Amino acid sequence: MDDIPPYPPIDPTTFDLIVIGTGLPESIIAAAASTASKSVLHLDPNPFYGSHFSSLPLADLPSFLSSHSTSPSPPHSPSSDDPNEFSLLEFATRPLYSSIDISTFSPNLLDQHSRKFNLDVAGPRVLFCADKSIELLLRTGTNQYMEFKSVDATFVGDNKGNLWSVPDSRAAIFKDKSLGLVEKNKLMRFFKLVQGHLAGEQDVKISEEDLQSPFVDFLNKMGLPPKIKSFILYAIAMADYDQEDTGVCRDLLKTKDGIDQLALYNASIGRFQNASGAFLYPIYGQGELSQAFCRRAAVKGCLYVLRMPVTALLVDKDTGCYKGVRLASGQDIFSQKLILDPTFKVTLPLGSSPPLPLKEKLPFFSLKDDKGKIARGICITKTSLKPDISNFLVVYPPRSLFPEQVTSIRLLQIASNLAVCLPGMFVLYISALCNDDDQGKKLIHAVMNTLLTVPLDSESNAAVQSETAEIGSAVQDETSESSSGGPSDSGEEKPTLLWSALYSQELTLGQVDFICSTPMPDGKLNYNDLIDTTFKIFQEIYPEEEFFPETSLENPEVDGDASPET
Amino acid sequence: MHGRPRKAPKPEEEAASVAKAQKLRALQTQFFSFHHNKIYTKEAVELSAKLLEINPESYTAWNYRKLAVEHYLSQPDCNPDWIKSVLDDELRVVENALRQNFKSYGAWHHRKWVISKGHSSIDNELRLLDKFQKADSRNFHAWNYRRFVAESMKRSEQDELKYTEDMIYKNFSNYSAWHNRSVLLSALFEKKAEGFLSKEKVLPEEYEFIHQAIFTDPDDQSGWFYHLWLLDQTVTTDSPLLASSWPGHGYDVFLVEDRCYNGSAFSPFTALHSDSGSFPIVLYFNQPVGGVSSSTVTVECGFNKNEDLLWKPLSASNSQTARVWVAHLKIPSSDLLSTVEVSVGHSKGIISTRGFEYSHPSMFSFKVHVQPMERDFSQVSVAESISLREENFKIYGSQSEESIINSFNQLSIKNGHESTASNWRSEALAKEIECFRELLSLMDCKIGKLTLARLLMAYDVMSYPFANKLVHSEEVLELCSDLMKLDPTHYQYYKDEHSMVLLQKVTSSKESLLQHCFQYKDSVSSAICGPICLRLNNLSLSRMGAFEKLLWVQMLDLSHNELQSIEGLEAMQLLSCLSLRNNKLRSLTALEPLRKLKLLRVLDISYNQIGDHSIDTTRYLCSSPLSHSVGSESNKDETVTSDVALIDNWEAFYIFKDFNLNQLEIVGNTIADEKFKSVLVKIMPKLKQLDGKLLG
């Protein structure tokens, strides 16, 4: 990235919109604006598409993470006022990732094949078969650039390493071996109640009072046993925080929202004939989504320049209004509007007083969100966590691994049939919301220790071991015994860890102002909230324009059949 | 495939269907000309294929193709390769037709016919079936064909059982899959296949399996159907059993020609008045059986030869199988005390309708006392008139408690055969009862209540020989009453169940039965004591039952109930006096069971609804009397049937002509006008009293 290839100057030099960064929100906006016949320049300092939503080769992931982990360098010498009418405000990068911890236990194997891996930076993430992302793909025709496969099941994990299948449908309840008859009856009746309510059946209407009350209270009122409550709250409604501890819960789910989540889940199961589960995962990884929208934008005339860092913002000297950007190549490009990747922020030169109008906007630039962090982990193994099934989701509800665990931990296993790793290998994505890096590490390690064998011959293993000791009572420590015997084919054996990357990510929200900034990947399992935010940003910059009007379908003969391959 | 509302066709759709019909008609005309002229050229056969691909329901076209195939195969130059290609063509046509309509009977049948020729590969068929069963997993045509294919391939039942399991796991709301499971399990039980030797092991697992479906979604009916089958498998013993008999083991039977018994001399329960010179032996089995004859049942006594005995089935349908069989022993005219021994099933031949052999040979014996006639028979009878009025009954009293109990005890026939083998059965039932009590504690569920009622009843019946009482009958009655309120559509069904349970309860213990036993004592006549009358009046019964415990009854009062049918009453061969007053009998044909009661002399059917309804609906439910029983019998009465009045009342003629009634009450029925009464008198010349009036 250091040696910028000599690009020919960009022509034209004026656009309606400049978008910096090719993450999913930026790519969608670029595609939407292009579709609305705006002239768009889409830049990315990286040599690949996707920014913080990309899927990267194994060797590239650590460097990407660390390049975004350094504190912003103090601004260069006060920006020399150009002879023209603009002030220059230099871009600085935000530290978005911290506490990066890469461990390799099988260096030869992985290094040789680094390019065979497509590791999601923002995993675990899936598409619900009936969620907004699928609707958007179908509406924009972007689905023709992608292929999907089904994530076949959801499990709930416990601290003994067991994975319990989530009875998320009538057939699954029937088949389930862990639920008692009474539990099956109660759960199915609850599902029927919700279905009846959603279908508008008069006699099964859930009262407005109940709809506004916390979902967990409603589940209690329905007499659902704790096990089922936990399934519904964390493995179907995908709540992040302990719903029964209002002291720590930051996302107390209302019944209304809980029911909407159930409806989404329910509508997702069986929507596509080839998808047996509720979720889809794109072949070649989540980065494909950003790329698909970029292709879509390019078809509509958007201009793409990768490997092109941007150095400074051009602001009108008198009014303080945004005018354009200065590229690393030295060229100045002008536009009406600018969309910024969350990587960048604008720092004001020390001692200089910014133009008045900009001063008023300053809170926007210095706004530090208080949403906390998300801890992420990527693990590579040679055996599946569960025999006979390769692509699935595991949820560890709050306090299922250790008493201080107040957030859900989600794990997504993706196999090589989705072209994300070497044949026969599996990639595990783990994430959990946390307040700080230490708490995040503890959460991710708790899952790893429950499910995986971590080989001893690594430096970072010591850290893992000590974490285990801290977590203490709840987690069984079998690591040392099981790894000493060398590889074993026994079905009881936990999969051995080959490689892992642990890191914390800032949860920067999208911001809408005279310059708009897109959000970082959130802590959710799907893209719904991100798409909502993206839509809002688009509306803000183009209030007159429709967001992908219906007629924008490129190939009318594509009948919206997004059924995934199997 | 299911639950899609039918939409009204759009104009363009209608136009399309008109065009299709025109095309079809043209094809059909051409096809018929080929068919009638027996033309089997390539073009002709192809035309029939075209026709079938548009309309797979064209049976004639399928038959034409069969003829064409036979025609080809009978050609002298026919070689195996050619046969195969002809038959493959047929399979292709069927497949295309099935694509058009995968529920076409004709197409599936044609496929079976082709495959049965044995020249085609059967392996393809399973693949084809997978496709059809994926498109509609409940398609019973496909399931039916699957059974055929599995059998032809000699695919093991175990493999097929696994297949039903997979289908059920995909969606348990699948009657066809559950049904196939019951068929396969039955076959495995019958074969005594490995792992299926005893129901004892398999059924609990099946119960466990079906509970998952029932508890997950009690509103889905398919699971309940399978549960009902399991319950039947649990309750029904394969081989038939003798449930009871008359006379029972150890009876002292007194045969007298006088109605006026001397109570101190013999038990009123087992004294029998007979004016026909014979008395019946009744065998009551727990399920319908065939093959009862003098070779399978031996009766040893001093006064009749076994070979002379003719065993007759007592069933409404005149079939050769019945639960009740009767034979008549001739009474010698001299004073007699003789022991009769009856052996049932010591030689093979008694077989249940399901094909199981009677495998528990049993024997019972009783004593017969005959008193010769002392008085002129006719004189006595004329003077007698029986009036079933309240004041003529005395509760069967305390005056001779001990003798009553002794004689009453004789009535129950002990059956210890199944006592050890059925342990698992009652255990299974007990488990089920617990399970459904739990379900009902969770939710209100009609079919759950009905199932619990059935389970409790089955459990009571099974443990009756040990407990000697029906523990749960109160609860079952409550459940039935509950269901009558909850589910008014099926009111009559629950009412019938309620009646049956009530009758089981009444007859289950001597205490309860004795409360219904009265002594008939005519206030006018000089008779001191008559036979015991069983009074089951005012119980709001809609059906009669518990016959196996009531074979001894000679006088029965069923008045003031809600009976619409008296099905099964033919088992009560000793009945001489019956009151059905104030019930809901709606037709004369409802009286059909009474035709088989040869000893019946007094009948009260007053105040029913006979003739209220111009259309006799029972005639459609039961087999038509005209088509069966009447045909042969009516010939000998040609002179009578030539009477115009009788032809108009053929039903009355058919029902009453075999009666030997002395006394009939029919007042209070729409049908019973003066004209009708005169017809009755004509039909029954022996009748002495009609609606209380002595006949000259």
Short mmCIF file of C-alpha atoms in Angstrom, two decimals, chain A residues 169-177 179-186 188-189 192, chain B residues 168-173 209 211-213 215-220 438-439 442-443:
data_model
loop_
_atom_site.label_atom_id
_atom_site.label_comp_id
_atom_site.label_asym_id
_atom_site.label_seq_id
_atom_site.Cartn_x
_atom_site.Cartn_y
_atom_site.Cartn_z
CA SER A 169 -39.69 -25.00 13.83
CA ARG A 170 -42.51 -27.48 14.17
CA ALA A 171 -40.42 -30.24 12.62
CA ALA A 172 -37.44 -29.37 14.82
CA ILE A 173 -39.56 -29.42 17.99
CA PHE A 174 -40.93 -32.82 16.99
CA LYS A 175 -37.47 -34.19 16.35
CA ASP A 176 -35.75 -32.63 19.34
CA LYS A 177 -34.32 -35.12 21.81
CA LEU A 179 -36.97 -31.25 25.26
CA GLY A 180 -39.56 -33.00 27.36
CA LEU A 181 -43.09 -33.52 26.09
CA VAL A 182 -44.45 -30.69 28.19
CA GLU A 183 -41.75 -28.35 26.98
CA LYS A 184 -42.49 -29.27 23.38
CA ASN A 185 -46.14 -28.54 23.90
CA LYS A 186 -45.51 -25.20 25.56
CA MET A 188 -45.18 -25.04 19.99
CA ARG A 189 -48.19 -23.34 21.53
CA LYS A 192 -48.70 -20.79 17.30
CA ILE B 168 -42.15 -38.12 9.34
CA TYR B 169 -39.14 -36.17 10.56
CA LYS B 170 -39.51 -33.85 7.59
CA ASN B 171 -43.14 -33.18 8.40
CA PHE B 172 -45.02 -35.29 10.87
CA SER B 173 -48.36 -34.12 9.55
CA PHE B 209 -42.38 -41.56 19.01
CA HIS B 211 -46.00 -38.60 21.83
CA GLN B 212 -43.49 -36.24 20.26
CA ALA B 213 -45.96 -35.47 17.49
CA PHE B 215 -47.46 -33.04 22.29
CA THR B 216 -45.80 -30.81 19.73
CA ASP B 217 -49.03 -30.19 17.91
CA PRO B 218 -52.16 -31.70 19.44
CA ASP B 219 -54.25 -30.00 16.76
CA ASP B 220 -52.74 -32.15 14.06
CA GLU B 438 -50.38 -34.42 31.67
CA LEU B 439 -51.38 -33.15 28.23
CA LEU B 442 -51.51 -28.22 29.89
CA MET B 443 -54.40 -27.47 27.62
#
